[in-house]
Short mmCIF file of C-alpha atoms in Angstrom, two decimals:
data_model
loop_
_atom_site.label_atom_id
_atom_site.label_comp_id
_atom_site.label_asym_id
_atom_site.label_seq_id
_atom_site.Cartn_x
_atom_site.Cartn_y
_atom_site.Cartn_z
CA MET A 1 26.94 12.92 34.25
CA PHE A 2 26.36 16.42 32.83
CA TYR A 3 25.28 17.60 36.28
CA TYR A 4 28.43 16.40 38.06
CA VAL A 5 30.81 17.55 35.33
CA SER A 6 29.25 21.01 35.17
CA LYS A 7 29.42 21.44 38.95
CA ILE A 8 33.07 20.40 39.16
CA VAL A 9 34.19 22.44 36.14
CA TRP A 10 32.35 25.50 37.36
CA PHE A 11 33.99 25.30 40.79
CA PHE A 12 37.38 25.89 39.18
CA ALA A 13 36.08 28.30 36.52
CA THR A 14 34.23 30.57 38.94
CA PRO A 15 35.83 34.01 38.44
CA SER A 16 36.55 34.62 42.13
CA ASN A 17 38.04 31.14 42.59
CA LEU A 18 40.06 31.48 39.38
CA LEU A 19 41.46 34.89 40.33
CA ILE A 20 42.52 33.69 43.79
CA SER A 21 44.04 30.53 42.28
CA LEU A 22 46.13 32.59 39.86
CA ILE A 23 47.35 34.81 42.67
CA LEU A 24 48.40 31.73 44.65
CA LEU A 25 50.06 30.27 41.56
CA GLY A 26 52.14 33.41 41.22
CA LEU A 27 53.18 33.23 44.86
CA ILE A 28 54.21 29.59 44.45
CA LEU A 29 56.26 30.43 41.36
CA ALA A 30 57.91 33.28 43.30
CA LEU A 31 59.40 30.70 45.66
CA PHE A 32 61.71 29.59 42.84
CA ARG A 33 64.65 31.93 42.30
CA ARG A 34 64.50 31.87 38.50
CA LEU A 35 60.77 32.50 38.46
CA ARG A 36 60.58 35.00 41.32
CA ARG A 37 59.97 38.14 39.26
CA PHE A 38 57.59 36.32 36.96
CA GLY A 39 55.61 34.88 39.90
CA ILE A 40 55.42 38.22 41.70
CA GLY A 41 54.25 39.82 38.48
CA ILE A 42 51.47 37.28 38.02
CA SER A 43 50.32 37.71 41.62
CA LEU A 44 50.32 41.49 41.32
CA VAL A 45 48.40 41.52 38.02
CA PHE A 46 45.67 39.22 39.26
CA ALA A 47 45.48 40.90 42.67
CA LEU A 48 44.78 44.17 40.86
CA ALA A 49 42.29 42.36 38.60
CA THR A 50 40.50 41.01 41.65
CA ILE A 51 40.17 44.51 43.09
CA ALA A 52 39.01 45.92 39.76
CA PHE A 53 36.41 43.21 39.11
CA GLY A 54 35.21 43.52 42.70
CA LEU A 55 34.77 47.28 42.79
CA LEU A 56 33.98 48.30 39.21
CA PRO A 57 30.41 47.69 37.92
CA VAL A 58 31.51 44.91 35.59
CA ALA A 59 29.09 42.47 37.22
CA SER A 60 26.18 44.86 36.70
CA TYR A 61 26.91 45.04 32.97
CA ILE A 62 26.97 41.23 32.81
CA LEU A 63 23.71 40.83 34.74
CA LEU A 64 21.74 43.65 33.11
CA PRO A 65 20.96 41.93 29.76
CA LEU A 66 19.77 38.85 31.65
CA GLU A 67 17.49 40.82 33.95
CA GLU A 68 16.03 42.99 31.21
CA ARG A 69 15.24 40.10 28.86
CA PHE A 70 11.72 39.81 30.28
CA LEU A 71 9.63 42.71 31.52
CA PRO A 72 8.06 42.53 34.99
CA PHE A 73 4.67 40.84 35.06
CA ARG A 74 1.45 42.87 35.10
CA ASP A 75 -1.88 41.44 36.12
CA ASP A 76 -3.96 41.71 32.96
CA GLY A 77 -7.09 40.19 34.45
CA LYS A 78 -6.66 36.81 32.79
CA PRO A 79 -7.05 33.74 35.00
CA VAL A 80 -3.99 32.00 36.42
CA ASP A 81 -4.21 28.22 36.72
CA GLY A 82 -0.90 27.61 38.42
CA ILE A 83 2.22 29.15 39.94
CA ILE A 84 5.64 27.49 39.65
CA LEU A 85 8.26 28.43 42.21
CA LEU A 86 11.78 27.34 41.32
CA GLY A 87 14.13 26.46 44.15
CA GLY A 88 17.25 28.43 44.96
CA SER A 89 15.94 30.77 47.64
CA VAL A 90 16.25 28.55 50.71
CA GLU A 91 19.26 26.95 52.37
CA ALA A 92 17.78 23.48 52.72
CA ALA A 93 20.43 21.89 54.94
CA ASP A 94 20.49 24.86 57.32
CA SER A 95 16.68 24.94 57.41
CA ALA A 96 16.54 21.25 58.25
CA SER A 97 19.08 21.57 61.06
CA ARG A 98 17.50 24.73 62.50
CA GLY A 99 13.95 23.49 62.25
CA MET A 100 12.86 26.70 60.53
CA ILE A 101 13.16 28.21 57.07
CA VAL A 102 16.55 29.80 56.36
CA SER A 103 16.47 31.90 53.20
CA ASN A 104 19.22 33.51 51.15
CA GLU A 105 19.27 36.71 49.10
CA SER A 106 16.77 35.21 46.62
CA ALA A 107 14.05 35.16 49.27
CA GLU A 108 11.80 37.26 46.98
CA ARG A 109 10.96 34.05 45.14
CA VAL A 110 9.12 32.75 48.20
CA LEU A 111 7.71 36.11 49.26
CA ASP A 112 6.23 36.86 45.84
CA THR A 113 4.81 33.35 45.60
CA ILE A 114 2.93 33.93 48.85
CA GLN A 115 1.58 37.18 47.43
CA LEU A 116 0.52 35.43 44.23
CA ALA A 117 -1.12 32.63 46.19
CA HIS A 118 -3.43 35.17 47.81
CA ARG A 119 -3.99 37.09 44.59
CA TYR A 120 -4.99 33.95 42.68
CA PRO A 121 -6.73 31.77 45.30
CA ALA A 122 -7.78 29.14 42.74
CA ALA A 123 -4.29 28.59 41.32
CA ARG A 124 -2.25 25.51 42.11
CA ILE A 125 1.22 26.13 43.50
CA LEU A 126 4.04 23.89 42.31
CA ILE A 127 7.32 24.10 44.23
CA SER A 128 10.24 22.61 42.33
CA GLY A 129 13.57 21.98 44.01
CA GLY A 130 15.46 18.91 45.16
CA GLY A 131 18.94 18.46 46.59
CA GLY A 132 21.64 20.24 44.59
CA THR A 133 24.92 19.01 46.03
CA VAL A 134 27.64 17.18 44.09
CA PHE A 135 28.41 14.69 46.85
CA GLY A 136 25.35 13.05 48.33
CA ASP A 137 21.72 13.79 47.73
CA GLY A 138 21.50 16.87 49.91
CA ALA A 139 18.36 18.15 51.61
CA ALA A 140 15.47 18.87 49.27
CA GLU A 141 14.30 22.48 49.23
CA ALA A 142 10.72 22.05 47.98
CA PRO A 143 9.27 20.30 51.08
CA ILE A 144 10.73 23.01 53.35
CA ILE A 145 9.14 25.79 51.31
CA ALA A 146 5.87 23.87 51.13
CA ALA A 147 5.77 23.58 54.91
CA TYR A 148 6.42 27.31 55.22
CA LEU A 149 3.61 28.19 52.79
CA LYS A 150 1.23 26.02 54.79
CA SER A 151 2.30 27.78 58.00
CA VAL A 152 1.34 31.18 56.55
CA GLY A 153 -2.11 30.08 55.54
CA VAL A 154 -1.79 28.60 52.05
CA ASP A 155 -4.19 25.67 51.61
CA PRO A 156 -2.13 22.44 51.51
CA ALA A 157 -4.52 21.03 48.90
CA ARG A 158 -3.22 23.61 46.41
CA ILE A 159 0.45 22.74 46.85
CA LEU A 160 2.37 20.37 44.59
CA VAL A 161 5.87 19.37 45.72
CA GLU A 162 8.53 18.36 43.19
CA ASP A 163 11.61 17.37 45.19
CA ARG A 164 13.69 15.35 42.70
CA SER A 165 15.18 18.06 40.47
CA ARG A 166 18.77 19.22 40.82
CA THR A 167 19.01 21.42 37.72
CA THR A 168 16.80 23.83 35.82
CA SER A 169 16.21 21.31 33.05
CA GLU A 170 15.06 18.78 35.64
CA ASN A 171 12.84 21.47 37.17
CA ALA A 172 11.00 21.71 33.86
CA ALA A 173 10.79 18.00 33.11
CA TYR A 174 9.60 16.94 36.58
CA SER A 175 7.26 19.91 36.93
CA LYS A 176 5.50 19.02 33.70
CA GLU A 177 5.22 15.41 34.83
CA LEU A 178 3.67 16.47 38.14
CA ALA A 179 1.44 19.33 36.99
CA LYS A 180 0.18 17.71 33.78
CA PRO A 181 -0.72 21.13 32.34
CA ARG A 182 -3.63 21.23 29.92
CA GLU A 183 -3.64 23.19 26.71
CA GLY A 184 -4.65 26.78 27.33
CA GLU A 185 -3.75 26.80 31.00
CA ARG A 186 -1.71 29.73 32.27
CA TRP A 187 1.14 29.02 34.66
CA LEU A 188 3.28 31.77 36.17
CA LEU A 189 6.97 30.95 36.54
CA VAL A 190 8.57 32.60 39.57
CA THR A 191 12.35 32.78 39.60
CA SER A 192 15.14 35.35 39.73
CA ALA A 193 15.20 37.84 36.86
CA TRP A 194 18.79 36.91 35.96
CA HIS A 195 17.75 33.23 35.76
CA MET A 196 14.53 33.76 33.81
CA PRO A 197 15.88 33.44 30.22
CA ARG A 198 17.33 29.98 30.84
CA ALA A 199 14.32 28.89 32.90
CA VAL A 200 11.83 29.93 30.22
CA GLY A 201 13.97 28.26 27.57
CA VAL A 202 13.98 24.87 29.26
CA PHE A 203 10.28 24.97 30.14
CA GLU A 204 9.42 25.80 26.53
CA LYS A 205 11.72 23.00 25.36
CA ALA A 206 9.97 20.60 27.73
CA GLY A 207 6.61 21.54 26.26
CA PHE A 208 5.41 23.43 29.33
CA PRO A 209 4.53 27.03 28.26
CA VAL A 210 4.91 29.51 31.10
CA THR A 211 4.37 33.19 31.77
CA PRO A 212 7.49 34.77 33.33
CA TYR A 213 7.21 36.43 36.73
CA PRO A 214 10.76 37.70 37.34
CA VAL A 215 11.81 38.69 40.87
CA ASP A 216 15.07 39.09 42.80
CA PHE A 217 16.66 41.76 40.59
CA ARG A 218 20.35 42.39 41.27
CA THR A 219 20.69 45.48 39.08
CA GLY A 220 19.05 48.85 39.58
CA GLY A 221 17.74 51.34 37.10
CA GLY A 222 19.47 54.11 35.19
CA SER A 223 22.75 55.41 36.57
CA ASN A 224 22.71 52.97 39.50
CA ASN A 225 24.13 50.31 37.21
CA HIS A 226 27.28 52.39 36.68
CA ARG A 227 28.10 52.81 40.35
CA PRO A 228 31.05 50.93 41.85
CA PHE A 229 30.37 48.32 44.50
CA ALA A 230 30.85 49.15 48.16
CA SER A 231 32.98 46.06 48.74
CA ILE A 232 35.13 43.73 46.66
CA SER A 233 33.25 40.69 47.93
CA GLU A 234 29.91 42.09 46.73
CA GLY A 235 31.19 42.74 43.21
CA LEU A 236 32.86 39.35 42.97
CA ARG A 237 29.74 37.55 44.23
CA ARG A 238 27.63 39.15 41.52
CA LEU A 239 30.34 38.56 38.95
CA ASP A 240 30.26 34.86 39.80
CA LEU A 241 26.47 34.86 39.54
CA GLY A 242 26.28 36.56 36.16
CA THR A 243 29.14 34.61 34.62
CA LYS A 244 27.66 31.32 35.80
CA GLU A 245 24.29 32.15 34.27
CA TRP A 246 25.78 33.05 30.88
CA ALA A 247 27.82 29.82 31.00
CA GLY A 248 24.61 27.97 31.80
CA LEU A 249 22.86 29.48 28.79
CA ILE A 250 25.70 28.40 26.51
CA GLY A 251 25.88 24.92 28.06
CA TYR A 252 22.14 24.35 27.85
CA TYR A 253 22.00 25.45 24.24
CA ALA A 254 25.01 23.30 23.32
CA THR A 255 23.40 20.24 24.91
CA ASP A 256 19.98 20.90 23.34
CA ARG A 257 18.27 21.74 26.61
CA THR A 258 17.03 25.00 25.09
CA SER A 259 16.07 25.85 21.51
CA GLN A 260 17.68 29.31 21.65
CA LEU A 261 21.00 30.54 22.93
CA PHE A 262 19.33 33.49 24.66
CA PRO A 263 15.61 32.69 25.13
CA GLY A 264 13.36 35.71 25.12
CA PRO A 265 9.73 36.80 24.95
CA GLN A 266 7.65 35.00 22.33
CA GLY A 267 4.26 36.61 22.04
CA SER A 268 2.02 37.86 24.81
CA ALA A 269 2.35 34.70 26.93
CA ALA A 270 6.05 35.21 27.53
CA GLY A 271 6.03 38.93 27.92
CA GLY A 272 4.81 41.33 30.52
CA SER A 273 4.69 45.01 31.11
CA ALA A 274 7.06 47.49 32.58
CA SER A 275 4.89 47.82 35.67
CA ARG A 276 3.75 45.16 38.07
#
């Protein structure tokens, strides 16, 4: 129930959807003579807000604390027993219909996992990602990624496929059930940097300690974060992304899916170094 409610609520609360809805509301109100000035005013205010949120670096300021919560991973020479790749980088339905992998802008999750698979040849690779659609089961992402890893030379015997999860909390629960991690094992968690705090929080809550391996950064360094976006659509897309992730952190904490509101590094296992 939480899954369906959260998906439906977020559809209407997504900043870009909300801004457009308010503009349309103003235009509808403007059709009534007594509310014409009021409706036009609402439409104008939120049209300007849409432009401002799309061009100004508001989204970068929202994403930056998420992406800087965990430092990039550095190989410290310690053995790695497993690598967990969270879904969200492949368009499963499009991949299934095309007969080839179709990635999105989070493709670094898959690319870095391939790199790690070669760097740690003894490590198991767990791919977690089922269908994530509200209506219907949807195509599962994990089997598609698994097939791609096999096609680029990764030993199929190393690959574990978890294709039931639809949320991050289910990623953690089903991954633990499948991997059966032993005490002292070291598992790298590969996901987008902006998603890492929530992901680490739910894995820790599930009793599956992980070492963060953040990828897919959406913010740059230094003054780059203060630059305006080149297009309104780019700024709004990142605004939606950052706002959704903060809402997810609050929702997961409120429903006891994480032990902290803003999970962060806890000792050497959760941290990294500023260089990879």
